[in-house]
XYZ file of C-alpha atoms in Angstrom:
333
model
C 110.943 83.066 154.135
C 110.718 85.232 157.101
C 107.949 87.462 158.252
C 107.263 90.571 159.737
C 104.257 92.461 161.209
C 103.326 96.192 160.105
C 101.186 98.276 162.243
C 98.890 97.621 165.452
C 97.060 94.771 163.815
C 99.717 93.449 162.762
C 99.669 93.181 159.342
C 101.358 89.803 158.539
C 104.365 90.217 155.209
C 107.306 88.367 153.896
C 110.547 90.070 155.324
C 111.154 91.327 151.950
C 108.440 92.717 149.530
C 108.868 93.437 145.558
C 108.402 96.763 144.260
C 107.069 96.475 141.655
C 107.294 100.180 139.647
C 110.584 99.599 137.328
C 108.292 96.693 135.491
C 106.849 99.537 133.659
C 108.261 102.680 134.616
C 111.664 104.461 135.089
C 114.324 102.191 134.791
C 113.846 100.545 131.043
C 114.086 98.176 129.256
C 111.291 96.669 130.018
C 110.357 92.936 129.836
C 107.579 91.398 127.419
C 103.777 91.009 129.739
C 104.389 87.376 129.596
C 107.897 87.628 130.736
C 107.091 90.074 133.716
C 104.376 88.171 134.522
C 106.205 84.989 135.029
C 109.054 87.076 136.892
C 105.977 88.445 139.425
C 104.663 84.542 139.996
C 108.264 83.559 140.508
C 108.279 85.904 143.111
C 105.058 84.369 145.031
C 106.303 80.797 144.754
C 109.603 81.609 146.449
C 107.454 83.129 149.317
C 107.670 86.435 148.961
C 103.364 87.619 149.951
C 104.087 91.549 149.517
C 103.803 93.359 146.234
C 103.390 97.021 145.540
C 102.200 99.137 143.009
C 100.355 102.734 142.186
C 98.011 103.823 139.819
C 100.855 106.070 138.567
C 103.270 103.837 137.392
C 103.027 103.397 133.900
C 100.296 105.419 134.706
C 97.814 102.713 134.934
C 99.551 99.679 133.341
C 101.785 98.651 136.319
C 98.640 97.736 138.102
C 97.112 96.210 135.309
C 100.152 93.712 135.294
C 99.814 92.770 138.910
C 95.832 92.108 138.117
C 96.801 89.678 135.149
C 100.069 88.070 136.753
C 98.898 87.721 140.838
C 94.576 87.071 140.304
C 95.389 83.331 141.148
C 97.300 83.646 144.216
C 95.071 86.690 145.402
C 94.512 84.873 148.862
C 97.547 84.423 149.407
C 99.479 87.966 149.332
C 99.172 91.575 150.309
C 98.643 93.871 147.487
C 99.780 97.735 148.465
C 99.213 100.188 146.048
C 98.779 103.982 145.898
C 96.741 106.956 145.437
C 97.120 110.591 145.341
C 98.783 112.267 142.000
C 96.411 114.551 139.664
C 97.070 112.224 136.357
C 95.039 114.604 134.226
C 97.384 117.733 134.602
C 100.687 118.866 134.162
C 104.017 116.177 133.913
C 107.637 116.947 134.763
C 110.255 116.072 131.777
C 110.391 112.924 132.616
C 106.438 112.689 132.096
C 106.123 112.149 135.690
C 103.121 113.812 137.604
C 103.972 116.966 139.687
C 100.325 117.850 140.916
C 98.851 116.494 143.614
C 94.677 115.533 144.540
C 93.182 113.990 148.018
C 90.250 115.184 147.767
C 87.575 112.534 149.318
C 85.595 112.229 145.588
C 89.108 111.576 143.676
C 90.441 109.290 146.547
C 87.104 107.211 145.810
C 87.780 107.150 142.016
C 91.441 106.534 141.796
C 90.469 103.469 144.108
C 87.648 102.026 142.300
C 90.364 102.491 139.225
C 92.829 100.290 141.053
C 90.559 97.522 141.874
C 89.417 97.215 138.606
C 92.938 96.888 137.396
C 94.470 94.757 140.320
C 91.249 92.532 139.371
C 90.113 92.375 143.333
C 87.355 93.654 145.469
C 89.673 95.087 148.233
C 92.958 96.779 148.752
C 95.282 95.274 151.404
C 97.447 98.199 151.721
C 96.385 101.808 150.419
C 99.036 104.435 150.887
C 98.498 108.581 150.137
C 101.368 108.420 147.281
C 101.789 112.414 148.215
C 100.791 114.408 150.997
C 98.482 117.150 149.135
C 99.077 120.252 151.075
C 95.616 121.361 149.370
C 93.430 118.840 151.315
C 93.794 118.524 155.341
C 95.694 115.206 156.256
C 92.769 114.992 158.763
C 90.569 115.149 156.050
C 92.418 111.720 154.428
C 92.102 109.910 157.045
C 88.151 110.342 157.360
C 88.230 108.954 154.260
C 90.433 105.873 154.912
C 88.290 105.373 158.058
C 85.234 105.168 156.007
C 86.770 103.126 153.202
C 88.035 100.582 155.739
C 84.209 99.948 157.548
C 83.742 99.715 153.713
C 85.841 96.670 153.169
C 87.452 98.103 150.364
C 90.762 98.690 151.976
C 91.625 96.643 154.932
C 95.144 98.777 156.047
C 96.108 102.412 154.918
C 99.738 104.062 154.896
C 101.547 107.601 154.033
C 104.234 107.784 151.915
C 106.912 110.346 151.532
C 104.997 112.123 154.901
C 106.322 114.031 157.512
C 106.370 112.773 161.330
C 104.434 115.909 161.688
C 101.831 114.265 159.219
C 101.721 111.051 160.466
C 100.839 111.752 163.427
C 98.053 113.968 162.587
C 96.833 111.082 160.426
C 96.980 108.775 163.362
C 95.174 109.843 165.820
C 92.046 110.139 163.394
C 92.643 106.398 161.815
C 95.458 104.113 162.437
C 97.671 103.976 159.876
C 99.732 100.948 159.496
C 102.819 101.426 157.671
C 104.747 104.487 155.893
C 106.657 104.774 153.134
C 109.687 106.852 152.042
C 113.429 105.782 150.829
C 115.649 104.613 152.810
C 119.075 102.804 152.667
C 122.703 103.102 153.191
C 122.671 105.828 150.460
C 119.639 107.858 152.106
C 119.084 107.737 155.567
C 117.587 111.287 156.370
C 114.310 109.017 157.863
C 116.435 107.926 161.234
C 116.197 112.033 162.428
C 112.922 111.911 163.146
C 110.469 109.664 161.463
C 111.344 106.584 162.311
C 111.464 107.231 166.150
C 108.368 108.745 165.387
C 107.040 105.044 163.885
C 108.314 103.405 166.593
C 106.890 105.374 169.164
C 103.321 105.027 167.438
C 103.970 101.156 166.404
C 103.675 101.797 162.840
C 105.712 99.759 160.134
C 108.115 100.897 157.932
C 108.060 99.905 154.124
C 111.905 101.785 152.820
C 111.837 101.815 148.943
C 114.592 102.088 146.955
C 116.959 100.066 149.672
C 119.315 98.881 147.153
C 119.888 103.215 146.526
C 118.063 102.823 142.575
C 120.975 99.890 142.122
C 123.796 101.779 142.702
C 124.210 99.889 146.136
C 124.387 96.531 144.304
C 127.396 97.245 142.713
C 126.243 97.010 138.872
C 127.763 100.574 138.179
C 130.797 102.336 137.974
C 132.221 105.702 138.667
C 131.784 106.605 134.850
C 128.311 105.461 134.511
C 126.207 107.654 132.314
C 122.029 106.679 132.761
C 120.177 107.214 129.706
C 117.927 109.755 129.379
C 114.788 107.409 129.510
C 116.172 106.337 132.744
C 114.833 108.438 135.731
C 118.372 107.964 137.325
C 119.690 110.463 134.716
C 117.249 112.966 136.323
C 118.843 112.570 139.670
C 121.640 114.916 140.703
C 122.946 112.205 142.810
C 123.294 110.331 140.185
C 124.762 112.893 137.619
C 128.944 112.358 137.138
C 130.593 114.691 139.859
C 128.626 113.525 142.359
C 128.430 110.041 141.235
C 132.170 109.875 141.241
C 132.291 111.895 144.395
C 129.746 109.321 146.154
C 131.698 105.715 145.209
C 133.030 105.725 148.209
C 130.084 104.391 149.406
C 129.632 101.162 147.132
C 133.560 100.879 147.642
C 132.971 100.217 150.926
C 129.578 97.883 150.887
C 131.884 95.784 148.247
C 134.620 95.374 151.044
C 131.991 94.017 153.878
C 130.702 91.899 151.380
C 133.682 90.313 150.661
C 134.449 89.891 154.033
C 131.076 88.248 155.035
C 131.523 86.596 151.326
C 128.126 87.760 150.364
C 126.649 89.679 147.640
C 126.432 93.740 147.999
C 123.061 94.068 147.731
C 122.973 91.428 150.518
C 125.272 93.659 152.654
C 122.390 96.569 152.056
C 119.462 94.526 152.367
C 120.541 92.796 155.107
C 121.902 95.854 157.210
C 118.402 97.819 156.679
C 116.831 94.433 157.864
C 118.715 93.911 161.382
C 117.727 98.291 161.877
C 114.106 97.392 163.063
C 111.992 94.501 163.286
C 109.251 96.240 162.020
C 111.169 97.243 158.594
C 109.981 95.611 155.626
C 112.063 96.595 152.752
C 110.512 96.311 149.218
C 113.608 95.983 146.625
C 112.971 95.820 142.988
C 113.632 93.939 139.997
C 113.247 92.103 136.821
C 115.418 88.924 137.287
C 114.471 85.795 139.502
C 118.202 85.541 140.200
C 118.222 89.071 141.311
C 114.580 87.971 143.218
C 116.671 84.729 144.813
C 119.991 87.316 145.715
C 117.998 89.557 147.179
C 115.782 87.191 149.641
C 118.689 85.323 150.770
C 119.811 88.574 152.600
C 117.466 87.766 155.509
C 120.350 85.153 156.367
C 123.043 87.891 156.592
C 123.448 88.962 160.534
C 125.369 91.469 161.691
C 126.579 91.607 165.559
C 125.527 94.583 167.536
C 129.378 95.912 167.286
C 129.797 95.421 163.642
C 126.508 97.635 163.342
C 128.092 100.211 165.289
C 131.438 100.277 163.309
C 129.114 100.260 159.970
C 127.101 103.767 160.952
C 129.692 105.121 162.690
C 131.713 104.650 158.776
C 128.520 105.510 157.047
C 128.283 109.023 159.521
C 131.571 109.610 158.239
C 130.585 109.552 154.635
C 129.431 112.984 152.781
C 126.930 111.894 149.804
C 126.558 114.476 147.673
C 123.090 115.352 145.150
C 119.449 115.495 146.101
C 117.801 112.669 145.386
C 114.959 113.468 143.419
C 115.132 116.345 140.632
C 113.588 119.437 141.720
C 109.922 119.290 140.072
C 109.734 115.766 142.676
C 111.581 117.001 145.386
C 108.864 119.884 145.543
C 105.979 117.407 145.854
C 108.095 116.246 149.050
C 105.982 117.001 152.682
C 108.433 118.627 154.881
């Protein structure tokens, strides 16, 4: 395994991390506990030290996984998980939260909630799940200042935040990493936030790099997601634009089979050689998808074929939003 630093004290990770939320949310079926959690101890032995979670997936019982499955080898990884959603009030179809609470009191609970689940005494990685336009980012970061000379959290990071945000957040306590999607099928971050990042030496944790699967090349222009599947909430990800955006995954199939690799590798391993300071955090269910997916830190491109890839991905019109509207809303802009 390779490794990668996040933030000004260099927060030390695996070049890949596992993300941990389709385990119990959003992309059934699901596996059996004793079957995810040998998937999730898989994971540590072949090196990979970066797991993350959130007190809203499941709600609650994603954590609660991690606790059982990673309590032995709690030295030796870096736990990130999430606060931020209102759990108590009102749910999108999908039963997904769509209201939003940083306020200092229900920061503290949701974390003492998440330590009790993850079965630790401190959080490695805490991350604002939302930006709540009700409570001053300023105000957040107070908190995360205090919560650090604490010991409870040792790092914290934004997610789905706005350069704007972040660097608000910043200058009050230094935030380590931020989080947002980010892959060859979503790359609005490289406008502004991830100069932004660089400028302010903060690390960059994409989710979703494989594009929900699609980059990986498991579906087909006639694809229909089940409605239990948060995929079939995504206009992206509905038929016309589904069909309409193939052209993508047609052409990560073609450089894989020129570099005779696998297509996820192709997208895994292009988001890796953007930054050094990226740590992607694909995930999955399957050790052989787990093995796949961390040999992709061997796949190099030169600085030319970079240049011909973006230049073909500029020239590439996706078509959808990416989250359905009741999510997109929730979205700092």
């Amino acid at each position: 395994m390779q490794y990668r630093y996040l933030g000004k004290d260099k927060l030390k990770v695996s070049a890949l991390g596992l993300g941990c939320m389709g385990f119990t949310q959003s992309y059934p079926p699901y596996l059996p506990e004793n079957e995810a959690i040998f998937v999730l101890q898989q994971a540590v032995d072949l090196d990979i030290n970066f797991f993350d979670t959130a007190e809203v997936y499941g709600p609650y019982t994603n954590e609660e996984l991690l606790g059982k499955a990673l309590k032995p080898y709690r030295s030796q990884i870096v736990l990130a998980t999430k606060f931020g959603f209102d759990l108590a009030h009102k749910m999108d179809n999908a039963n997904r939260p769509i209201s939003l609470s940083s306020k200092p009191k229900d920061i503290r609970n949701a974390l003492e909630g998440s330590l009790k689940r993850l079965q630790t005494d401190y959080i490695d990685l805490y991350y604002q799940h939302r930006v709540d336009p009700q409570t001053p980012i300023e105000e957040v970061a107070e908190t995360m200042k205090d919560l650090i000379k604490e010991g409870k959290i040792l790092h914290w990071g934004l997610s789905e935040a706005s350069a704007k945000t972040v660097r608000k957040a910043h200058a009050i306590c230094p935030v380590t990493a931020v989080q947002s999607e980010y892959s060859m099928w979503y790359r609005e971050v490289e406008q502004e936030l991830l100069p932004t990042l660089e400028e302010l030496n903060i690390g960059f944790v994409p989710f979703s790099p494989l594009g929900k699967a699609v980059l990986t090349g498991r579906f087909n222009k006639d694809t229909h997601f089940a409605k239990d599947d948060f995929r079939s909430q995504i206009p992206r990800f509905n038929s016309e634009n589904l069909n309409h955006n193939y052209i993508l995954i047609e052409y990560i199939q073609k450089l894989a089979q020129e570099k005779q690799v696998s297509p996820a590798q192709i997208a895994l391993g292009w988001l890796l050689a953007q930054k050094p300071w990226i740590v992607p955090i694909p995930g999955t269910k399957k050790v052989s998808r787990l093995q796949e997916n961390i040999n992709s830190i061997n796949v190099k491109f030169s600085a030319e074929e970079l240049s011909m890839i973006n230049k073909h991905l500029n020239s590439i019109n996706l078509q959808g939003a990416r989250y359905p509207q009741s999510q997109e809303n929730l979205i700092d802009k």
